[in-house]
Short mmCIF file of C-alpha atoms and ligand atoms in Angstrom, two decimals:
data_model
loop_
_atom_site.label_atom_id
_atom_site.label_comp_id
_atom_site.label_asym_id
_atom_site.label_seq_id
_atom_site.Cartn_x
_atom_site.Cartn_y
_atom_site.Cartn_z
CA MET A 1 -11.69 27.94 -20.02
CA THR A 2 -11.20 30.60 -17.34
CA PRO A 3 -9.45 28.94 -14.38
CA GLY A 4 -10.72 31.58 -11.93
CA LEU A 5 -14.35 30.75 -12.76
CA ILE A 6 -13.79 27.02 -12.19
CA ILE A 7 -12.10 27.74 -8.85
CA ALA A 8 -15.00 30.03 -7.83
CA LYS A 9 -17.59 27.40 -8.83
CA LYS A 10 -15.99 24.79 -6.58
CA ARG A 11 -15.34 27.32 -3.82
CA ASP A 12 -19.09 28.09 -3.77
CA GLY A 13 -20.02 24.40 -3.55
CA GLY A 14 -20.87 23.83 -7.22
CA THR A 15 -20.42 20.63 -9.19
CA LEU A 16 -17.74 20.75 -11.89
CA THR A 17 -18.38 19.22 -15.30
CA ALA A 18 -16.03 16.59 -16.73
CA GLN A 19 -14.98 19.16 -19.36
CA GLU A 20 -14.09 21.79 -16.75
CA ILE A 21 -12.00 19.28 -14.80
CA GLN A 22 -10.33 18.02 -17.96
CA GLU A 23 -9.42 21.50 -19.24
CA PHE A 24 -8.14 22.65 -15.87
CA ILE A 25 -5.95 19.59 -15.25
CA SER A 26 -4.62 19.50 -18.84
CA GLY A 27 -3.72 23.16 -18.44
CA TYR A 28 -1.88 22.38 -15.21
CA VAL A 29 0.06 19.54 -16.80
CA ASP A 30 1.06 21.58 -19.89
CA GLY A 31 2.02 24.60 -17.76
CA SER A 32 -0.67 27.03 -18.96
CA VAL A 33 -2.43 26.92 -15.55
CA PRO A 34 0.01 28.00 -12.81
CA ASP A 35 0.63 26.39 -9.41
CA TYR A 36 -1.17 29.17 -7.51
CA GLN A 37 -4.47 28.63 -9.32
CA THR A 38 -4.19 24.85 -9.04
CA ALA A 39 -3.44 25.17 -5.32
CA ALA A 40 -6.62 27.26 -4.95
CA LEU A 41 -8.69 24.64 -6.78
CA LEU A 42 -7.18 21.84 -4.65
CA MET A 43 -8.11 23.72 -1.47
CA ALA A 44 -11.65 24.31 -2.78
CA ILE A 45 -11.94 20.55 -3.49
CA TYR A 46 -10.48 19.78 -0.05
CA LEU A 47 -13.13 21.96 1.62
CA ARG A 48 -16.14 21.27 -0.63
CA GLY A 49 -15.48 17.67 -1.74
CA MET A 50 -16.43 16.08 -5.06
CA ASN A 51 -19.21 13.72 -6.02
CA THR A 52 -18.57 10.35 -7.69
CA ALA A 53 -18.88 11.73 -11.23
CA GLU A 54 -16.42 14.55 -10.52
CA THR A 55 -13.97 12.17 -8.80
CA ALA A 56 -14.16 9.76 -11.76
CA ALA A 57 -13.60 12.64 -14.22
CA LEU A 58 -10.57 13.80 -12.24
CA THR A 59 -9.24 10.23 -12.10
CA GLU A 60 -9.78 9.78 -15.82
CA CYS A 61 -7.90 12.89 -16.87
CA MET A 62 -5.02 12.12 -14.48
CA LEU A 63 -4.89 8.61 -15.94
CA ARG A 64 -4.96 9.94 -19.53
CA SER A 65 -2.15 12.43 -18.76
CA GLY A 66 0.36 9.62 -19.44
CA GLU A 67 0.88 6.19 -20.89
CA VAL A 68 -1.18 3.13 -20.01
CA LEU A 69 0.02 -0.46 -20.03
CA GLN A 70 -1.06 -2.58 -22.99
CA TRP A 71 -1.67 -6.30 -23.00
CA SER A 72 -1.49 -8.72 -25.88
CA SER A 73 -3.25 -11.60 -24.10
CA SER A 74 -6.82 -11.93 -22.86
CA VAL A 75 -5.68 -13.34 -19.48
CA PRO A 76 -7.22 -11.18 -16.70
CA HIS A 77 -4.85 -8.54 -15.34
CA VAL A 78 -5.38 -7.88 -11.64
CA ASP A 79 -3.74 -5.94 -8.83
CA LYS A 80 -3.97 -5.05 -5.17
CA HIS A 81 -3.39 -1.67 -3.56
CA SER A 82 -2.86 -1.06 0.14
CA THR A 83 -3.27 2.34 1.75
CA GLY A 84 -0.18 1.50 3.79
CA GLY A 85 0.82 0.19 7.16
CA ILE A 86 3.65 -1.19 9.27
CA GLY A 87 4.86 -4.71 8.47
CA ASP A 88 2.50 -4.93 5.48
CA LYS A 89 4.27 -7.33 3.14
CA THR A 90 1.17 -8.85 1.54
CA SER A 91 2.19 -7.71 -1.99
CA LEU A 92 5.34 -9.87 -1.94
CA ILE A 93 3.29 -12.98 -1.19
CA LEU A 94 0.17 -12.21 -3.16
CA ALA A 95 1.64 -11.29 -6.57
CA PRO A 96 3.34 -14.69 -7.12
CA LEU A 97 0.38 -16.65 -5.69
CA LEU A 98 -2.02 -14.93 -8.10
CA ALA A 99 0.36 -15.61 -10.98
CA CYS A 100 0.33 -19.30 -9.98
CA CYS A 101 -3.49 -19.17 -10.41
CA GLY A 102 -3.10 -18.08 -14.05
CA LEU A 103 -3.68 -14.34 -13.54
CA GLN A 104 -1.26 -11.61 -14.62
CA VAL A 105 -0.23 -9.08 -11.99
CA PRO A 106 1.49 -5.84 -13.13
CA MET A 107 1.95 -4.44 -9.63
CA ILE A 108 3.10 -0.80 -9.62
CA SER A 109 4.10 -0.04 -6.04
CA GLY A 110 5.46 2.82 -3.99
CA ARG A 111 8.05 3.69 -1.39
CA GLY A 112 7.52 4.39 2.29
CA LEU A 113 5.18 7.33 2.93
CA GLY A 114 5.23 8.94 6.38
CA ALA A 115 5.68 6.17 8.95
CA THR A 116 4.49 3.40 6.64
CA GLY A 117 6.85 1.04 4.85
CA GLY A 118 7.11 0.79 1.06
CA THR A 119 7.05 -2.37 -1.05
CA LEU A 120 9.84 -1.12 -3.34
CA ASP A 121 12.12 -0.36 -0.38
CA LYS A 122 11.58 -3.90 0.95
CA LEU A 123 12.29 -5.57 -2.39
CA GLU A 124 15.48 -3.55 -2.82
CA ALA A 125 16.85 -5.51 0.17
CA ILE A 126 17.26 -8.35 -2.37
CA PRO A 127 20.68 -7.87 -4.01
CA GLY A 128 20.34 -6.77 -7.64
CA PHE A 129 16.53 -6.35 -7.58
CA ARG A 130 15.43 -3.59 -9.99
CA THR A 131 12.38 -1.45 -9.28
CA ASP A 132 12.88 0.96 -12.19
CA LEU A 133 11.57 -1.15 -15.07
CA SER A 134 10.47 0.52 -18.30
CA ARG A 135 6.93 0.10 -19.62
CA GLU A 136 8.21 -2.44 -22.15
CA GLU A 137 9.97 -4.44 -19.40
CA ILE A 138 6.87 -4.36 -17.17
CA GLN A 139 4.71 -5.66 -20.01
CA ALA A 140 7.21 -8.33 -21.09
CA ILE A 141 7.87 -9.70 -17.56
CA THR A 142 4.18 -9.68 -16.65
CA GLU A 143 3.33 -11.66 -19.76
CA ARG A 144 6.25 -14.09 -19.42
CA VAL A 145 6.39 -14.66 -15.64
CA GLY A 146 2.86 -13.67 -14.61
CA CYS A 147 3.82 -10.99 -12.09
CA VAL A 148 6.06 -7.99 -11.63
CA ILE A 149 6.48 -5.52 -8.76
CA THR A 150 8.07 -2.23 -9.74
CA GLY A 151 7.87 1.56 -9.42
CA ALA A 152 5.82 3.86 -11.64
CA THR A 153 7.52 4.91 -14.87
CA ALA A 154 7.97 8.66 -15.38
CA ASP A 155 5.20 8.61 -18.00
CA LEU A 156 2.58 6.84 -15.88
CA ALA A 157 -0.04 9.33 -14.62
CA PRO A 158 2.41 12.30 -14.64
CA ALA A 159 -0.45 14.61 -13.57
CA ASP A 160 -0.51 12.79 -10.23
CA ARG A 161 3.19 13.36 -9.61
CA LYS A 162 2.78 17.11 -10.20
CA LEU A 163 -0.46 17.40 -8.24
CA TYR A 164 0.81 15.26 -5.32
CA ALA A 165 3.88 17.50 -4.91
CA LEU A 166 1.59 20.54 -4.79
CA ARG A 167 -0.84 18.88 -2.34
CA ASP A 168 2.05 17.96 -0.11
CA VAL A 169 2.94 21.64 0.47
CA THR A 170 -0.58 23.10 0.47
CA ALA A 171 -2.18 20.97 3.23
CA THR A 172 -4.49 19.25 0.74
CA VAL A 173 -3.32 15.62 0.96
CA ALA A 174 -6.02 14.34 3.34
CA SER A 175 -8.99 14.70 0.98
CA ILE A 176 -10.98 11.62 -0.02
CA PRO A 177 -11.61 12.63 -3.69
CA LEU A 178 -8.00 13.73 -4.14
CA ILE A 179 -6.60 10.54 -2.56
CA THR A 180 -9.03 8.47 -4.65
CA ALA A 181 -8.02 10.12 -7.92
CA SER A 182 -4.32 9.90 -7.04
CA ILE A 183 -4.36 6.19 -6.21
CA MET A 184 -6.90 5.09 -8.80
CA SER A 185 -5.29 6.98 -11.72
CA LYS A 186 -2.05 5.06 -11.15
CA LYS A 187 -3.77 1.70 -10.67
CA LEU A 188 -6.09 2.10 -13.65
CA ALA A 189 -3.10 2.95 -15.87
CA GLU A 190 -2.23 -0.75 -15.49
CA SER A 191 -5.29 -1.60 -17.69
CA LEU A 192 -6.76 -4.02 -15.14
CA GLN A 193 -9.81 -6.20 -15.16
CA SER A 194 -10.03 -6.46 -11.36
CA LEU A 195 -8.57 -4.55 -8.43
CA VAL A 196 -8.72 -5.21 -4.70
CA LEU A 197 -8.02 -2.45 -2.19
CA ASP A 198 -6.69 -3.05 1.30
CA VAL A 199 -7.90 0.03 3.17
CA LYS A 200 -6.27 0.01 6.56
CA PHE A 201 -7.50 1.64 9.73
CA GLY A 202 -6.02 2.04 13.20
CA SER A 203 -3.00 3.41 15.00
CA GLY A 204 -0.56 2.61 12.18
CA ALA A 205 -2.77 3.66 9.25
CA PHE A 206 -3.46 6.84 7.35
CA MET A 207 -7.16 6.42 8.30
CA LYS A 208 -7.41 6.13 12.07
CA THR A 209 -11.04 4.96 12.27
CA LEU A 210 -13.08 2.23 10.61
CA ASP A 211 -15.62 4.86 9.46
CA ASP A 212 -12.97 6.93 7.69
CA ALA A 213 -11.53 3.80 6.07
CA ARG A 214 -15.01 2.84 4.85
CA ALA A 215 -15.58 6.31 3.36
CA LEU A 216 -12.29 6.11 1.43
CA ALA A 217 -13.03 2.53 0.34
CA CYS A 218 -16.51 3.52 -0.94
CA SER A 219 -15.04 6.39 -2.94
CA MET A 220 -12.36 4.19 -4.53
CA VAL A 221 -14.71 1.27 -5.25
CA ALA A 222 -17.28 3.62 -6.83
CA THR A 223 -14.60 5.24 -9.00
CA GLY A 224 -13.05 1.92 -10.09
CA GLU A 225 -16.44 0.44 -10.98
CA ARG A 226 -17.48 3.58 -12.86
CA MET A 227 -14.32 3.24 -14.91
CA GLY A 228 -15.04 -0.37 -15.81
CA VAL A 229 -12.72 -2.20 -13.37
CA ARG A 230 -14.22 -4.75 -10.97
CA THR A 231 -13.17 -3.24 -7.64
CA THR A 232 -13.66 -4.51 -4.10
CA ALA A 233 -12.13 -3.33 -0.83
CA LEU A 234 -11.37 -4.95 2.50
CA LEU A 235 -11.10 -2.82 5.63
CA THR A 236 -8.28 -4.32 7.65
CA GLY A 237 -6.90 -3.48 11.08
CA MET A 238 -3.54 -1.77 11.55
CA ASN A 239 -3.60 -1.43 15.33
CA GLN A 240 -0.44 -3.55 15.43
CA PRO A 241 2.14 -4.51 12.79
CA LEU A 242 1.04 -7.16 10.30
CA GLY A 243 3.07 -10.31 10.91
CA ARG A 244 6.08 -10.35 13.23
CA MET A 245 8.60 -8.41 11.15
CA ALA A 246 8.78 -4.74 10.20
CA GLY A 247 11.65 -3.30 8.19
CA ASN A 248 13.11 -4.23 4.82
CA ALA A 249 15.30 -7.39 4.71
CA VAL A 250 13.38 -8.80 7.70
CA GLU A 251 10.11 -8.43 5.78
CA VAL A 252 11.55 -10.12 2.69
CA ASN A 253 12.65 -12.99 4.94
CA GLU A 254 9.18 -13.25 6.48
CA SER A 255 7.59 -13.19 3.01
CA VAL A 256 9.88 -15.97 1.80
CA ALA A 257 8.94 -18.03 4.89
CA ALA A 258 5.25 -17.30 4.20
CA LEU A 259 5.62 -18.45 0.58
CA CYS A 260 7.19 -21.65 1.94
CA GLY A 261 4.03 -22.20 4.03
CA ASP A 262 5.38 -20.78 7.29
CA GLY A 263 3.70 -17.36 7.52
CA PRO A 264 2.16 -15.89 10.67
CA ASP A 265 -1.63 -16.29 10.95
CA ASP A 266 -2.57 -12.60 10.71
CA LEU A 267 -0.42 -12.02 7.62
CA MET A 268 -1.84 -15.09 5.90
CA GLU A 269 -5.43 -14.17 6.82
CA VAL A 270 -5.16 -10.76 5.14
CA THR A 271 -3.14 -12.02 2.15
CA LEU A 272 -5.53 -14.89 1.36
CA ALA A 273 -8.61 -12.72 1.89
CA LEU A 274 -7.32 -10.12 -0.59
CA GLY A 275 -6.26 -12.77 -3.11
CA ALA A 276 -9.62 -14.53 -2.86
CA GLU A 277 -11.42 -11.28 -3.76
CA LEU A 278 -9.43 -11.10 -7.00
CA LEU A 279 -9.87 -14.75 -7.94
CA VAL A 280 -13.63 -14.37 -7.57
CA SER A 281 -13.94 -10.98 -9.27
CA ALA A 282 -11.75 -12.15 -12.19
CA GLY A 283 -14.02 -15.19 -12.55
CA VAL A 284 -11.36 -17.82 -11.73
CA GLU A 285 -13.29 -19.15 -8.71
CA GLN A 286 -16.94 -19.00 -7.75
CA SER A 287 -16.58 -18.58 -3.98
CA LEU A 288 -14.16 -16.88 -1.61
CA SER A 289 -13.58 -20.13 0.28
CA ALA A 290 -12.70 -22.07 -2.91
CA ALA A 291 -10.41 -19.20 -3.88
CA LYS A 292 -8.58 -19.32 -0.54
CA SER A 293 -8.08 -23.09 -0.91
CA LYS A 294 -6.62 -22.57 -4.37
CA LEU A 295 -4.16 -19.95 -3.09
CA GLY A 296 -3.29 -22.24 -0.16
CA SER A 297 -2.58 -25.14 -2.53
CA HIS A 298 0.11 -23.03 -4.27
CA LEU A 299 1.74 -22.39 -0.91
CA ALA A 300 1.66 -26.07 -0.01
CA SER A 301 3.06 -27.26 -3.36
CA GLY A 302 5.97 -24.80 -3.32
CA ALA A 303 4.73 -23.19 -6.55
CA GLY A 304 4.37 -19.79 -4.80
CA ILE A 305 8.00 -19.52 -3.71
CA GLU A 306 9.19 -20.76 -7.12
CA LYS A 307 7.13 -18.06 -8.85
CA PHE A 308 8.55 -15.41 -6.50
CA ARG A 309 12.08 -16.64 -7.28
CA GLU A 310 11.30 -16.42 -11.02
CA MET A 311 9.98 -12.85 -10.66
CA VAL A 312 13.00 -11.78 -8.59
CA ALA A 313 15.38 -13.24 -11.22
CA ALA A 314 13.45 -11.55 -14.05
CA GLN A 315 13.94 -8.23 -12.25
CA GLY A 316 17.69 -8.79 -11.85
CA GLY A 317 17.65 -9.98 -8.23
CA ASN A 318 19.21 -12.99 -6.54
CA LEU A 319 17.04 -14.47 -3.81
CA ASP A 320 19.88 -16.76 -2.69
CA ALA A 321 22.37 -13.93 -2.13
CA ASP A 322 22.97 -12.91 1.48
CA ARG A 323 20.57 -10.28 2.89
CA PRO A 324 22.55 -8.90 5.84
CA LEU A 325 20.74 -8.40 9.17
CA ALA A 326 22.00 -5.99 11.84
CA PRO A 327 22.69 -7.40 15.35
CA ALA A 328 19.62 -8.12 17.52
CA HIS A 329 18.82 -6.35 20.83
CA GLU A 330 15.79 -7.05 23.02
CA VAL A 331 13.38 -4.53 24.56
CA PRO A 332 11.98 -6.00 27.79
CA ALA A 333 8.61 -5.23 29.42
CA LEU A 334 8.92 -2.78 32.32
CA HIS A 335 6.16 -4.49 34.33
CA ASP A 336 3.73 -7.43 34.34
CA GLY A 337 0.38 -7.17 32.56
CA PHE A 338 -1.29 -7.50 29.18
CA VAL A 339 -0.55 -5.68 25.92
CA SER A 340 -3.54 -3.33 25.80
CA ALA A 341 -2.64 -0.96 22.95
CA ILE A 342 0.16 -0.42 20.45
CA ASP A 343 0.97 2.93 18.90
CA THR A 344 1.86 1.34 15.58
CA GLU A 345 2.72 4.64 13.89
CA SER A 346 5.43 5.19 16.55
CA LEU A 347 6.89 1.80 15.67
CA GLY A 348 7.06 3.04 12.06
CA HIS A 349 8.92 6.13 13.29
CA ALA A 350 11.25 3.87 15.29
CA ILE A 351 12.13 2.05 12.04
CA ILE A 352 12.87 5.42 10.41
CA GLU A 353 15.17 6.25 13.36
CA LEU A 354 16.99 2.95 12.74
CA GLY A 355 17.58 4.03 9.13
CA GLY A 356 15.03 1.64 7.64
CA GLY A 357 12.81 4.51 6.39
CA ARG A 358 13.39 8.05 5.14
CA LYS A 359 13.34 11.39 6.97
CA LYS A 360 13.90 13.15 3.66
CA MET A 361 13.53 11.97 0.08
CA SER A 362 17.30 11.74 -0.54
CA ASP A 363 18.01 9.45 2.46
CA ARG A 364 19.61 6.09 1.62
CA LEU A 365 18.05 3.20 3.50
CA ASP A 366 19.78 0.63 5.66
CA HIS A 367 17.98 -2.56 4.61
CA SER A 368 19.54 -4.59 7.44
CA VAL A 369 17.60 -2.90 10.29
CA GLY A 370 14.10 -3.58 11.59
CA LEU A 371 11.88 -4.83 14.36
CA GLU A 372 10.56 -8.25 15.34
CA MET A 373 7.37 -8.16 17.41
CA LEU A 374 7.49 -10.84 20.10
CA VAL A 375 4.09 -9.82 21.54
CA ARG A 376 0.67 -9.07 20.11
CA LEU A 377 -2.37 -7.19 21.42
CA GLY A 378 -3.89 -9.08 24.34
CA ASP A 379 -0.75 -11.11 25.12
CA ARG A 380 0.39 -11.52 28.72
CA VAL A 381 3.82 -9.98 29.37
CA GLU A 382 6.19 -10.38 32.32
CA ARG A 383 8.56 -7.76 33.63
CA GLY A 384 12.01 -8.30 32.12
CA LYS A 385 10.78 -10.56 29.31
CA ALA A 386 11.45 -9.38 25.74
CA MET A 387 8.55 -7.71 23.86
CA VAL A 388 10.41 -6.62 20.74
CA ARG A 389 13.71 -7.47 19.07
CA ILE A 390 15.48 -4.53 17.39
CA PHE A 391 17.96 -5.18 14.57
CA THR A 392 20.54 -2.39 14.64
CA ASN A 393 23.82 -1.44 16.26
CA ALA A 394 24.00 -1.15 20.06
CA ASP A 395 24.11 2.68 20.25
CA ILE A 396 21.05 3.18 18.09
CA ALA A 397 19.22 0.34 19.91
CA ARG A 398 19.64 2.19 23.22
CA GLY A 399 18.07 5.36 21.75
CA VAL A 400 15.17 3.58 20.05
CA SER A 401 14.28 1.24 22.97
CA GLY A 402 12.57 4.11 24.80
CA LEU A 403 10.37 4.87 21.77
CA ILE A 404 9.31 1.23 21.64
CA GLU A 405 8.62 0.98 25.38
CA GLN A 406 6.34 4.02 25.08
CA ALA A 407 4.58 2.62 22.01
CA ILE A 408 3.49 -0.58 23.75
CA GLN A 409 0.92 0.01 26.48
CA ILE A 410 0.66 -2.60 29.23
CA GLY A 411 -2.66 -2.82 31.10
CA ASP A 412 -3.97 -4.90 33.99
CA SER A 413 -6.49 -7.06 32.16
CA PRO A 414 -6.64 -8.83 28.80
CA SER A 415 -8.62 -7.02 26.10
CA ALA A 416 -10.74 -8.60 23.38
CA SER A 417 -8.61 -9.34 20.32
CA PRO A 418 -9.67 -7.07 17.44
CA SER A 419 -10.96 -8.58 14.19
CA LEU A 420 -8.47 -8.15 11.42
CA VAL A 421 -10.75 -8.05 8.37
CA ALA A 422 -13.42 -5.73 9.74
CA GLY A 423 -15.39 -4.89 6.60
CA ARG A 424 -15.83 -5.48 2.88
CA VAL A 425 -16.96 -2.89 0.34
CA THR A 426 -18.25 -3.95 -3.07
CA ARG A 427 -20.32 -2.24 -5.76
CA GLU A 428 -23.39 -3.78 -4.11
CA ASN A 429 -22.88 -2.15 -0.69
CA ILE A 430 -21.24 1.20 -1.42
CA SER A 431 -22.62 3.88 0.88
CA ALA A 432 -22.68 7.29 -0.77
N1 URA B 1 -1.04 7.56 -1.80
C1 URA B 1 -1.14 8.08 -3.04
O1 URA B 1 -0.62 7.53 -4.02
N2 URA B 1 -1.84 9.23 -3.19
C2 URA B 1 -2.43 9.87 -2.15
O2 URA B 1 -3.05 10.89 -2.36
C3 URA B 1 -2.31 9.31 -0.87
C4 URA B 1 -1.60 8.14 -0.72
#
């Protein structure tokens, strides 16, 4: 293999063979191909793209660069991946509900990325909760409890860790084939039967438009299916936070309430829609509506919250221990009108300012801070009435209030409320 020839082939718009991709990436992982040549290939891929076969080959060799989870039972293993948003706590509710339905859920999750929150950061608001389980612990807890939510082990898709760090500093993150291979290599290392993707679009999402979200969803569904995993995707709106709470402890609290049957409508709509996709694709239920009823029955019976409690305990956490909340301060509307737009990404940055997210990798989080949305898109607001509650100390609240006032646009007339689940991508309707 001559790395320069592979780079030139992609630079000139050629299609790489699986062998070329495999040899290049293996060389990068073992150190025989240097960063500068890999950066050049990444930029060529960023500019020229990759077809489905190339993307699947890249995913496969990233996946094979490390260990994969192994299962001793024939119970279907399933998972959900979200491309990230503000207030997105669906994983905390969905994993135990799916386990209650007899599925096994080895959910490998991440930390906050940019303005979006991270599942691991939220769960670490539970005293004692461990997110650094070994492969053996992940396998044992999944098989015993039915679900686990933890971080990637060092040996899971190590090629992605090395490539992602290089993409981060070479302006090559925002590439559909590279994002697809990065996400799918980690998910497929869980040895799943079915996967559902929550591809978010809107002001608080990585993908700002529905069309871009659909393109990413098609690429990931095509890659998952090609690699033998039943994969479906929902395109869901992120033009406002999901649920009322955004932060860490506040989102755990909202998830616990949801598992006790008291979740906000939008959060439950997305959670049940994602769960239903998995129950149908894993063959547990025949229709999405029957699947939603089944998930709902585990909320109603209390089985969902009990399963969450069991998972938390298995991971060293204590759900009954105090989760401190910072003092609350209200941000009032500056004039009368209707909530016409929300810059959701700015709300994510406001949470980072509070200390609930990171400005740099080494930052320690304050799990007690966050936001409570008291208004939603289309709601009528009155001057002086609270729109958002901020959990933080008084000095920080004063600084962050301005950010929040600017993020919430108040117009003169009510706007149509946007649909939350705006599209569904399956192997039958993938557009190339
Ligand atoms: N998340 C990932 O894991 N990888 C990407 O490339 C983008 C988002």
